[in-house]
Structures are given as structure tokens and as C-alpha cells.
PDB file of C-alpha atoms and ligand atoms in Angstrom:
ATOM      1  CA  MET F 159       0.000   0.000   0.000  1.00  0.00           C
ATOM      2  CA  LYS F 160       1.291   3.455  -0.884  1.00  0.00           C
ATOM      3  CA  PHE F 161       1.603   6.074   1.861  1.00  0.00           C
ATOM      4  CA  PHE F 162       0.772   9.705   1.094  1.00  0.00           C
ATOM      5  CA  ALA F 163       1.144  12.536   3.636  1.00  0.00           C
ATOM      6  CA  ASP F 164      -2.000  14.623   4.033  1.00  0.00           C
ATOM      7  CA  THR F 165      -0.394  17.994   4.741  1.00  0.00           C
ATOM      8  CA  ALA F 166       1.004  21.157   3.187  1.00  0.00           C
ATOM      9  CA  GLU F 167       3.703  21.565   5.861  1.00  0.00           C
ATOM     10  CA  ILE F 168       6.988  21.324   3.978  1.00  0.00           C
ATOM     11  CA  ALA F 169       9.130  20.548   7.062  1.00  0.00           C
ATOM     12  CA  ASP F 170       6.870  17.611   7.961  1.00  0.00           C
ATOM     13  CA  ILE F 171       6.972  16.348   4.375  1.00  0.00           C
ATOM     14  CA  LYS F 172      10.796  16.515   4.275  1.00  0.00           C
ATOM     15  CA  GLU F 173      11.023  14.598   7.564  1.00  0.00           C
ATOM     16  CA  LEU F 174       8.719  11.853   6.285  1.00  0.00           C
ATOM     17  CA  ALA F 175      10.402  11.730   2.868  1.00  0.00           C
ATOM     18  CA  ALA F 176      13.721  11.068   4.627  1.00  0.00           C
ATOM     19  CA  THR F 177      12.341   7.713   5.871  1.00  0.00           C
ATOM     20  CA  GLY F 178      12.096   6.543   2.251  1.00  0.00           C
ATOM     21  CA  LEU F 179       8.522   5.432   2.954  1.00  0.00           C
ATOM     22  CA  LEU F 180       6.626   8.386   1.487  1.00  0.00           C
ATOM     23  CA  ASP F 181       4.999   7.831  -1.913  1.00  0.00           C
ATOM     24  CA  GLY F 182       3.128  11.105  -2.394  1.00  0.00           C
ATOM     25  CA  VAL F 183       1.314  14.036  -0.796  1.00  0.00           C
ATOM     26  CA  THR F 184      -2.272  15.254  -0.715  1.00  0.00           C
ATOM     27  CA  THR F 185      -3.312  18.833  -0.032  1.00  0.00           C
ATOM     28  CA  ASN F 186      -6.687  20.526   0.063  1.00  0.00           C
ATOM     29  CA  PRO F 187      -7.826  24.146   0.456  1.00  0.00           C
ATOM     30  CA  SER F 188      -8.107  23.765   4.260  1.00  0.00           C
ATOM     31  CA  LEU F 189      -4.526  22.443   4.532  1.00  0.00           C
ATOM     32  CA  ILE F 190      -3.256  25.298   2.322  1.00  0.00           C
ATOM     33  CA  MET F 191      -5.079  27.773   4.567  1.00  0.00           C
ATOM     34  CA  LYS F 192      -3.489  26.159   7.661  1.00  0.00           C
ATOM     35  CA  SER F 193      -0.004  26.403   6.112  1.00  0.00           C
ATOM     36  CA  GLY F 194      -0.450  30.155   5.589  1.00  0.00           C
ATOM     37  CA  ARG F 195       1.569  29.768   2.351  1.00  0.00           C
ATOM     38  CA  ASP F 196       0.965  30.775  -1.271  1.00  0.00           C
ATOM     39  CA  PHE F 197      -0.759  27.824  -2.967  1.00  0.00           C
ATOM     40  CA  HIS F 198       1.372  27.729  -6.112  1.00  0.00           C
ATOM     41  CA  GLU F 199       4.640  28.187  -4.211  1.00  0.00           C
ATOM     42  CA  VAL F 200       3.943  25.497  -1.638  1.00  0.00           C
ATOM     43  CA  VAL F 201       2.810  22.953  -4.270  1.00  0.00           C
ATOM     44  CA  LYS F 202       5.988  23.649  -6.268  1.00  0.00           C
ATOM     45  CA  GLU F 203       8.133  23.085  -3.170  1.00  0.00           C
ATOM     46  CA  ILE F 204       6.347  19.848  -2.267  1.00  0.00           C
ATOM     47  CA  CYS F 205       6.712  18.554  -5.832  1.00  0.00           C
ATOM     48  CA  ALA F 206      10.459  19.127  -5.621  1.00  0.00           C
ATOM     49  CA  VAL F 207      10.738  17.128  -2.375  1.00  0.00           C
ATOM     50  CA  VAL F 208       8.504  14.189  -3.343  1.00  0.00           C
ATOM     51  CA  ASP F 209       8.767  12.209  -6.592  1.00  0.00           C
ATOM     52  CA  GLY F 210       5.250  10.753  -6.385  1.00  0.00           C
ATOM     53  CA  PRO F 211       1.862  12.380  -7.007  1.00  0.00           C
ATOM     54  CA  VAL F 212       1.113  15.660  -5.210  1.00  0.00           C
ATOM     55  CA  SER F 213      -2.599  16.457  -5.155  1.00  0.00           C
ATOM     56  CA  ALA F 214      -3.575  20.104  -5.674  1.00  0.00           C
ATOM     57  CA  GLU F 215      -7.284  20.887  -5.601  1.00  0.00           C
ATOM     58  CA  VAL F 216      -9.291  23.137  -7.909  1.00  0.00           C
ATOM     59  CA  VAL F 217     -11.781  25.443  -6.211  1.00  0.00           C
ATOM     60  CA  ALA F 218     -14.087  26.292  -9.136  1.00  0.00           C
ATOM     61  CA  LEU F 219     -17.432  24.518  -9.276  1.00  0.00           C
ATOM     62  CA  ASP F 220     -18.026  24.671 -13.047  1.00  0.00           C
ATOM     63  CA  HIS F 221     -16.207  22.586 -15.653  1.00  0.00           C
ATOM     64  CA  PRO F 222     -14.759  25.408 -17.821  1.00  0.00           C
ATOM     65  CA  THR F 223     -13.247  27.215 -14.814  1.00  0.00           C
ATOM     66  CA  MET F 224     -12.029  23.924 -13.307  1.00  0.00           C
ATOM     67  CA  MET F 225     -10.193  23.285 -16.587  1.00  0.00           C
ATOM     68  CA  LYS F 226      -8.578  26.737 -16.456  1.00  0.00           C
ATOM     69  CA  GLU F 227      -7.453  26.197 -12.859  1.00  0.00           C
ATOM     70  CA  ALA F 228      -6.184  22.691 -13.645  1.00  0.00           C
ATOM     71  CA  GLU F 229      -4.233  24.099 -16.586  1.00  0.00           C
ATOM     72  CA  LYS F 230      -2.359  26.444 -14.227  1.00  0.00           C
ATOM     73  CA  LEU F 231      -1.825  23.776 -11.572  1.00  0.00           C
ATOM     74  CA  ARG F 232      -0.488  21.098 -13.891  1.00  0.00           C
ATOM     75  CA  LYS F 233       2.134  23.538 -15.196  1.00  0.00           C
ATOM     76  CA  ILE F 234       3.682  23.669 -11.705  1.00  0.00           C
ATOM     77  CA  ALA F 235       5.373  20.251 -12.027  1.00  0.00           C
ATOM     78  CA  ASP F 236       5.002  16.901 -13.792  1.00  0.00           C
ATOM     79  CA  ASN F 237       3.972  15.155 -10.571  1.00  0.00           C
ATOM     80  CA  VAL F 238       1.009  17.429  -9.826  1.00  0.00           C
ATOM     81  CA  CYS F 239      -2.201  15.424  -9.541  1.00  0.00           C
ATOM     82  CA  ILE F 240      -5.307  17.559 -10.080  1.00  0.00           C
ATOM     83  CA  LYS F 241      -7.899  17.102  -7.365  1.00  0.00           C
ATOM     84  CA  VAL F 242     -11.539  17.634  -8.343  1.00  0.00           C
ATOM     85  CA  PRO F 243     -14.722  17.230  -6.292  1.00  0.00           C
ATOM     86  CA  LEU F 244     -17.113  14.348  -6.911  1.00  0.00           C
ATOM     87  CA  THR F 245     -19.730  16.373  -8.813  1.00  0.00           C
ATOM     88  CA  PRO F 246     -20.933  16.153 -12.434  1.00  0.00           C
ATOM     89  CA  ASP F 247     -18.630  19.058 -13.374  1.00  0.00           C
ATOM     90  CA  GLY F 248     -15.778  17.525 -11.387  1.00  0.00           C
ATOM     91  CA  LEU F 249     -16.115  14.205 -13.210  1.00  0.00           C
ATOM     92  CA  LYS F 250     -16.405  15.928 -16.586  1.00  0.00           C
ATOM     93  CA  THR F 251     -13.149  17.688 -15.750  1.00  0.00           C
ATOM     94  CA  CYS F 252     -11.647  14.372 -14.581  1.00  0.00           C
ATOM     95  CA  LYS F 253     -12.464  12.714 -17.900  1.00  0.00           C
ATOM     96  CA  ALA F 254     -10.994  15.582 -19.919  1.00  0.00           C
ATOM     97  CA  LEU F 255      -7.791  15.742 -17.856  1.00  0.00           C
ATOM     98  CA  THR F 256      -7.069  12.003 -17.667  1.00  0.00           C
ATOM     99  CA  GLY F 257      -7.835  11.706 -21.389  1.00  0.00           C
ATOM    100  CA  ASP F 258      -5.091  14.256 -21.825  1.00  0.00           C
ATOM    101  CA  GLY F 259      -2.578  12.269 -19.721  1.00  0.00           C
ATOM    102  CA  SER F 260      -2.899  14.139 -16.400  1.00  0.00           C
ATOM    103  CA  MET F 261      -3.310  12.438 -13.032  1.00  0.00           C
ATOM    104  CA  VAL F 262      -6.629  13.172 -11.325  1.00  0.00           C
ATOM    105  CA  ASN F 263      -7.720  12.560  -7.738  1.00  0.00           C
ATOM    106  CA  VAL F 264     -11.519  12.645  -7.329  1.00  0.00           C
ATOM    107  CA  THR F 265     -12.157  13.801  -3.787  1.00  0.00           C
ATOM    108  CA  LEU F 266     -15.024  13.993  -1.296  1.00  0.00           C
ATOM    109  CA  CYS F 267     -16.288  10.493  -2.087  1.00  0.00           C
ATOM    110  CA  PHE F 268     -18.813   9.203   0.446  1.00  0.00           C
ATOM    111  CA  SER F 269     -20.548   6.335  -1.357  1.00  0.00           C
ATOM    112  CA  ALA F 270     -19.626   3.303  -3.451  1.00  0.00           C
ATOM    113  CA  ASN F 271     -21.868   4.574  -6.265  1.00  0.00           C
ATOM    114  CA  GLN F 272     -19.888   7.823  -6.322  1.00  0.00           C
ATOM    115  CA  ALA F 273     -16.678   5.759  -6.521  1.00  0.00           C
ATOM    116  CA  LEU F 274     -18.171   3.820  -9.446  1.00  0.00           C
ATOM    117  CA  LEU F 275     -18.793   7.122 -11.247  1.00  0.00           C
ATOM    118  CA  ALA F 276     -15.219   8.248 -10.575  1.00  0.00           C
ATOM    119  CA  ALA F 277     -13.846   5.016 -12.073  1.00  0.00           C
ATOM    120  CA  LYS F 278     -16.069   5.427 -15.132  1.00  0.00           C
ATOM    121  CA  ALA F 279     -14.672   8.956 -15.498  1.00  0.00           C
ATOM    122  CA  GLY F 280     -11.176   7.441 -15.624  1.00  0.00           C
ATOM    123  CA  ALA F 281      -9.957   8.837 -12.295  1.00  0.00           C
ATOM    124  CA  THR F 282      -6.379   7.969 -11.332  1.00  0.00           C
ATOM    125  CA  PHE F 283      -7.392   8.044  -7.662  1.00  0.00           C
ATOM    126  CA  VAL F 284     -10.685   8.184  -5.792  1.00  0.00           C
ATOM    127  CA  SER F 285     -10.624   9.576  -2.248  1.00  0.00           C
ATOM    128  CA  PRO F 286     -13.247   8.142   0.107  1.00  0.00           C
ATOM    129  CA  PHE F 287     -13.153  10.072   3.419  1.00  0.00           C
ATOM    130  CA  VAL F 288     -13.322   7.373   6.087  1.00  0.00           C
ATOM    131  CA  GLY F 289     -12.936   9.604   9.170  1.00  0.00           C
ATOM    132  CA  ARG F 290     -15.711  11.975   8.167  1.00  0.00           C
ATOM    133  CA  HIS F 291     -17.851   8.943   7.295  1.00  0.00           C
ATOM    134  CA  ASP F 292     -17.295   7.566  10.822  1.00  0.00           C
ATOM    135  CA  ASP F 293     -18.028  11.023  12.305  1.00  0.00           C
ATOM    136  CA  ASN F 294     -21.471  10.892  10.707  1.00  0.00           C
ATOM    137  CA  GLY F 295     -22.438   7.498  12.093  1.00  0.00           C
ATOM    138  CA  TRP F 296     -21.350   5.344   9.136  1.00  0.00           C
ATOM    139  CA  ASP F 297     -18.537   2.812   8.943  1.00  0.00           C
ATOM    140  CA  GLY F 298     -15.840   4.316   6.753  1.00  0.00           C
ATOM    141  CA  MET F 299     -14.056   1.005   6.274  1.00  0.00           C
ATOM    142  CA  GLU F 300     -17.235  -0.696   4.998  1.00  0.00           C
ATOM    143  CA  LEU F 301     -17.210   1.916   2.261  1.00  0.00           C
ATOM    144  CA  ILE F 302     -13.645   0.923   1.314  1.00  0.00           C
ATOM    145  CA  GLU F 303     -14.675  -2.771   1.194  1.00  0.00           C
ATOM    146  CA  ALA F 304     -17.599  -1.962  -1.114  1.00  0.00           C
ATOM    147  CA  ILE F 305     -15.435   0.104  -3.461  1.00  0.00           C
ATOM    148  CA  ARG F 306     -12.727  -2.615  -3.552  1.00  0.00           C
ATOM    149  CA  LEU F 307     -15.361  -5.210  -4.505  1.00  0.00           C
ATOM    150  CA  ILE F 308     -16.809  -3.079  -7.301  1.00  0.00           C
ATOM    151  CA  TYR F 309     -13.430  -2.094  -8.734  1.00  0.00           C
ATOM    152  CA  ASP F 310     -12.281  -5.731  -8.703  1.00  0.00           C
ATOM    153  CA  ASN F 311     -15.558  -6.901 -10.324  1.00  0.00           C
ATOM    154  CA  TYR F 312     -14.862  -4.726 -13.350  1.00  0.00           C
ATOM    155  CA  ASP F 313     -11.079  -4.504 -13.156  1.00  0.00           C
ATOM    156  CA  TYR F 314     -11.219  -0.709 -12.862  1.00  0.00           C
ATOM    157  CA  GLN F 315      -7.716   0.723 -12.616  1.00  0.00           C
ATOM    158  CA  THR F 316      -8.714   3.710 -10.462  1.00  0.00           C
ATOM    159  CA  GLN F 317      -6.714   3.525  -7.246  1.00  0.00           C
ATOM    160  CA  ILE F 318      -8.560   3.638  -3.931  1.00  0.00           C
ATOM    161  CA  LEU F 319      -6.932   6.414  -1.897  1.00  0.00           C
ATOM    162  CA  VAL F 320      -8.223   6.132   1.662  1.00  0.00           C
ATOM    163  CA  ALA F 321      -8.487   9.699   2.998  1.00  0.00           C
ATOM    164  CA  SER F 322      -9.565  11.444   6.186  1.00  0.00           C
ATOM    165  CA  VAL F 323      -7.506   8.826   8.038  1.00  0.00           C
ATOM    166  CA  ARG F 324      -7.480   9.557  11.756  1.00  0.00           C
ATOM    167  CA  HIS F 325      -5.622   6.632  13.386  1.00  0.00           C
ATOM    168  CA  GLY F 326      -3.668   3.434  12.916  1.00  0.00           C
ATOM    169  CA  ILE F 327      -6.758   1.202  12.796  1.00  0.00           C
ATOM    170  CA  HIS F 328      -7.883   3.006   9.641  1.00  0.00           C
ATOM    171  CA  VAL F 329      -4.457   2.257   8.113  1.00  0.00           C
ATOM    172  CA  LEU F 330      -4.546  -1.385   9.206  1.00  0.00           C
ATOM    173  CA  LYS F 331      -8.050  -1.980   7.851  1.00  0.00           C
ATOM    174  CA  ALA F 332      -7.224  -0.203   4.589  1.00  0.00           C
ATOM    175  CA  ALA F 333      -4.248  -2.538   4.115  1.00  0.00           C
ATOM    176  CA  GLU F 334      -6.304  -5.634   5.006  1.00  0.00           C
ATOM    177  CA  ILE F 335      -9.005  -4.666   2.502  1.00  0.00           C
ATOM    178  CA  GLY F 336      -6.415  -4.015  -0.175  1.00  0.00           C
ATOM    179  CA  ALA F 337      -6.762  -0.265  -0.661  1.00  0.00           C
ATOM    180  CA  ASP F 338      -4.086   1.037  -3.030  1.00  0.00           C
ATOM    181  CA  VAL F 339      -3.100   4.162  -1.098  1.00  0.00           C
ATOM    182  CA  MET F 340      -3.791   5.821   2.215  1.00  0.00           C
ATOM    183  CA  THR F 341      -3.182   9.463   3.010  1.00  0.00           C
ATOM    184  CA  ALA F 342      -2.788  10.520   6.621  1.00  0.00           C
ATOM    185  CA  PRO F 343      -1.533  13.443   8.701  1.00  0.00           C
ATOM    186  CA  PRO F 344       2.187  13.031   9.578  1.00  0.00           C
ATOM    187  CA  SER F 345       1.331  12.350  13.249  1.00  0.00           C
ATOM    188  CA  VAL F 346      -0.681   9.262  12.229  1.00  0.00           C
ATOM    189  CA  ILE F 347       2.160   7.976  10.023  1.00  0.00           C
ATOM    190  CA  TRP F 348       4.750   8.447  12.786  1.00  0.00           C
ATOM    191  CA  GLY F 349       2.383   6.703  15.188  1.00  0.00           C
ATOM    192  CA  LEU F 350       2.585   3.547  13.051  1.00  0.00           C
ATOM    193  CA  PHE F 351       6.225   3.065  14.097  1.00  0.00           C
ATOM    194  CA  LYS F 352       5.376   3.004  17.772  1.00  0.00           C
ATOM    195  CA  HIS F 353       4.977   0.011  20.050  1.00  0.00           C
ATOM    196  CA  VAL F 354       5.641  -0.024  23.786  1.00  0.00           C
ATOM    197  CA  LEU F 355       7.372  -3.424  23.527  1.00  0.00           C
ATOM    198  CA  THR F 356       9.736  -2.092  20.844  1.00  0.00           C
ATOM    199  CA  ASP F 357      10.785   0.716  23.198  1.00  0.00           C
ATOM    200  CA  LYS F 358      11.104  -1.636  26.176  1.00  0.00           C
ATOM    201  CA  GLY F 359      13.076  -4.146  24.094  1.00  0.00           C
ATOM    202  CA  ILE F 360      15.566  -1.501  22.956  1.00  0.00           C
ATOM    203  CA  GLU F 361      15.959  -0.287  26.524  1.00  0.00           C
ATOM    204  CA  SER F 362      16.725  -3.750  27.911  1.00  0.00           C
ATOM    205  CA  PHE F 363      19.027  -4.740  25.014  1.00  0.00           C
ATOM    206  CA  LEU F 364      21.015  -1.534  25.460  1.00  0.00           C
ATOM    207  CA  ALA F 365      21.257  -2.044  29.231  1.00  0.00           C
ATOM    208  CA  ASP F 366      22.625  -5.580  28.715  1.00  0.00           C
ATOM    209  CA  TRP F 367      24.953  -4.405  25.960  1.00  0.00           C
ATOM    210  CA  ALA F 368      26.436  -1.769  28.283  1.00  0.00           C
ATOM    211  CA  LYS F 369      27.223  -4.551  30.773  1.00  0.00           C
ATOM    212  CA  THR F 370      29.363  -6.365  28.171  1.00  0.00           C
ATOM    213  CA  GLY F 371      31.695  -3.343  27.947  1.00  0.00           C
ATOM    214  CA  GLN F 372      31.988  -3.925  24.193  1.00  0.00           C
ATOM    215  CA  SER F 373      31.539  -1.586  21.206  1.00  0.00           C
ATOM    216  CA  ILE F 374      30.704  -2.336  17.599  1.00  0.00           C
TER     217      ILE F 374
HETATM  218  O1  LIG J  72      -7.535  13.811   2.665  1.00  0.00           O
HETATM  219  C1  LIG J  72      -8.687  14.440   3.101  1.00  0.00           C
HETATM  220  C2  LIG J  72      -8.464  14.957   4.449  1.00  0.00           C
HETATM  221  O2  LIG J  72      -7.633  16.069   4.417  1.00  0.00           O
HETATM  222  C3  LIG J  72      -9.672  15.234   5.238  1.00  0.00           C
HETATM  223  O3  LIG J  72      -9.337  14.874   6.516  1.00  0.00           O
HETATM  224  O4  LIG J  72      -9.475  14.821   8.922  1.00  0.00           O
HETATM  225  O5  LIG J  72     -10.285  16.833   7.639  1.00  0.00           O
HETATM  226  O6  LIG J  72     -11.560  14.718   7.597  1.00  0.00           O
HETATM  227  P1  LIG J  72     -10.219  15.336   7.732  1.00  0.00           P
END
């Protein structure tokens, strides 16, 4: 499963990229607002740090303006992935852009039928928001299972990008179901490394090693 960082904080992205485990980045208008940075500048910087897809979202709601915005965004770097909302205009834009060789991430997916539409529109990625689904009394991971089943039934190549990931259980379930990608805040990704027995094990091994008086 590919790991994307869901952030526009360049320092956090650099730190994660240094692990060699980061496959891409997703941003959205809220994350750009939080960063306090110029949208074009920050996307350019992220694209230089990460080789994989970097999602940058259009904000227009109509197809012609989405196309104009996408045109500007895809000029930033070859690894920019245009993010469009799951609306009729968004999917029309998706079809036009992917037909033209651009990567497209269809975002704000909350149902398996919406994911089916995204695949039919040729999306590179579809982003079901599992955390927000959970917040509203649904089971976000059931949504991922349903999308996996449908995509496998028809051999759709659209990659399931599990988004709105809030904790390690979301990551675990996404991997068990066979999602293609998950995007999570850096804190969630760092949390995956942690286990109390790993820390305790290191502590006791180092204490015993010190007693040997040796060095490597
Ligand atoms: O990738 C989508 C993500 O940014 C939304 O996450 O936590 O705001 O629901 P959240």
C-alpha cells in the first residue's frame, strides 16, 4: 500500500520523505489555509521534495473554470495530480484531464456509487473520506470494502486512496481490505512506528549491551 502525507507543511513532508517510505502528498484548500503559504509556491516546493503524485485541488465549481485552474496547476510540475470534487462538473473535468494524460484525484467520495462514477470517469485516484464517514455514524471502512469489490468486479484501474484517516486502525483496515493508497496526517504515520514493547526491548538490550563493555 502506498503512503501519502495529508499535509502542506513542507518541514513535515521533508522529515517523512527522509524515511524513504513516502509515496506522495495530498493537499486541500483547508490544509493550504493552515499552512499560511501561497498555494502555487507550496505545491511547487512539495513537488520538488517528493517524486510521487502531489494532489492540488481546484476550487471552481463549473467545468470550464475547473479546466482553467487545472491548466495552471499542472504547469507547476510533472507530478502534480489535479484534485476535483465528486460532482458532475468535477467528473467531466476528470475525464478531460485524464484523457489528456494528467493524473486526477476525485475527492469527497462518500458512497460506493460515487466511486463507481469516478472510475467510469477514468480517475487515477478516488478519495473516500473514512474519518468523516465515521463522524457521521457510518462505517468508513465498509465503504472501502464496497469500493474494492466493485473495482475488482470490473477490473477498474482507479486507485482507492483512503483519505480522512485519523488513526492506525484506519491504516490497518485499509491494508487488510487491499486499498491502493492511504493518506494521513504526519502524526498518524509516525504513530505507526510506535509500540511499547519495541521501546522496552531496545531499553533492555542496550542495558545488557552496556554490561558487556563492548563496542561495535
Ligand atoms: O484527505 C482528506 C483529508 O484532508 C480530510 O481529513 O481529517 O479533515 O476529515 P479530515
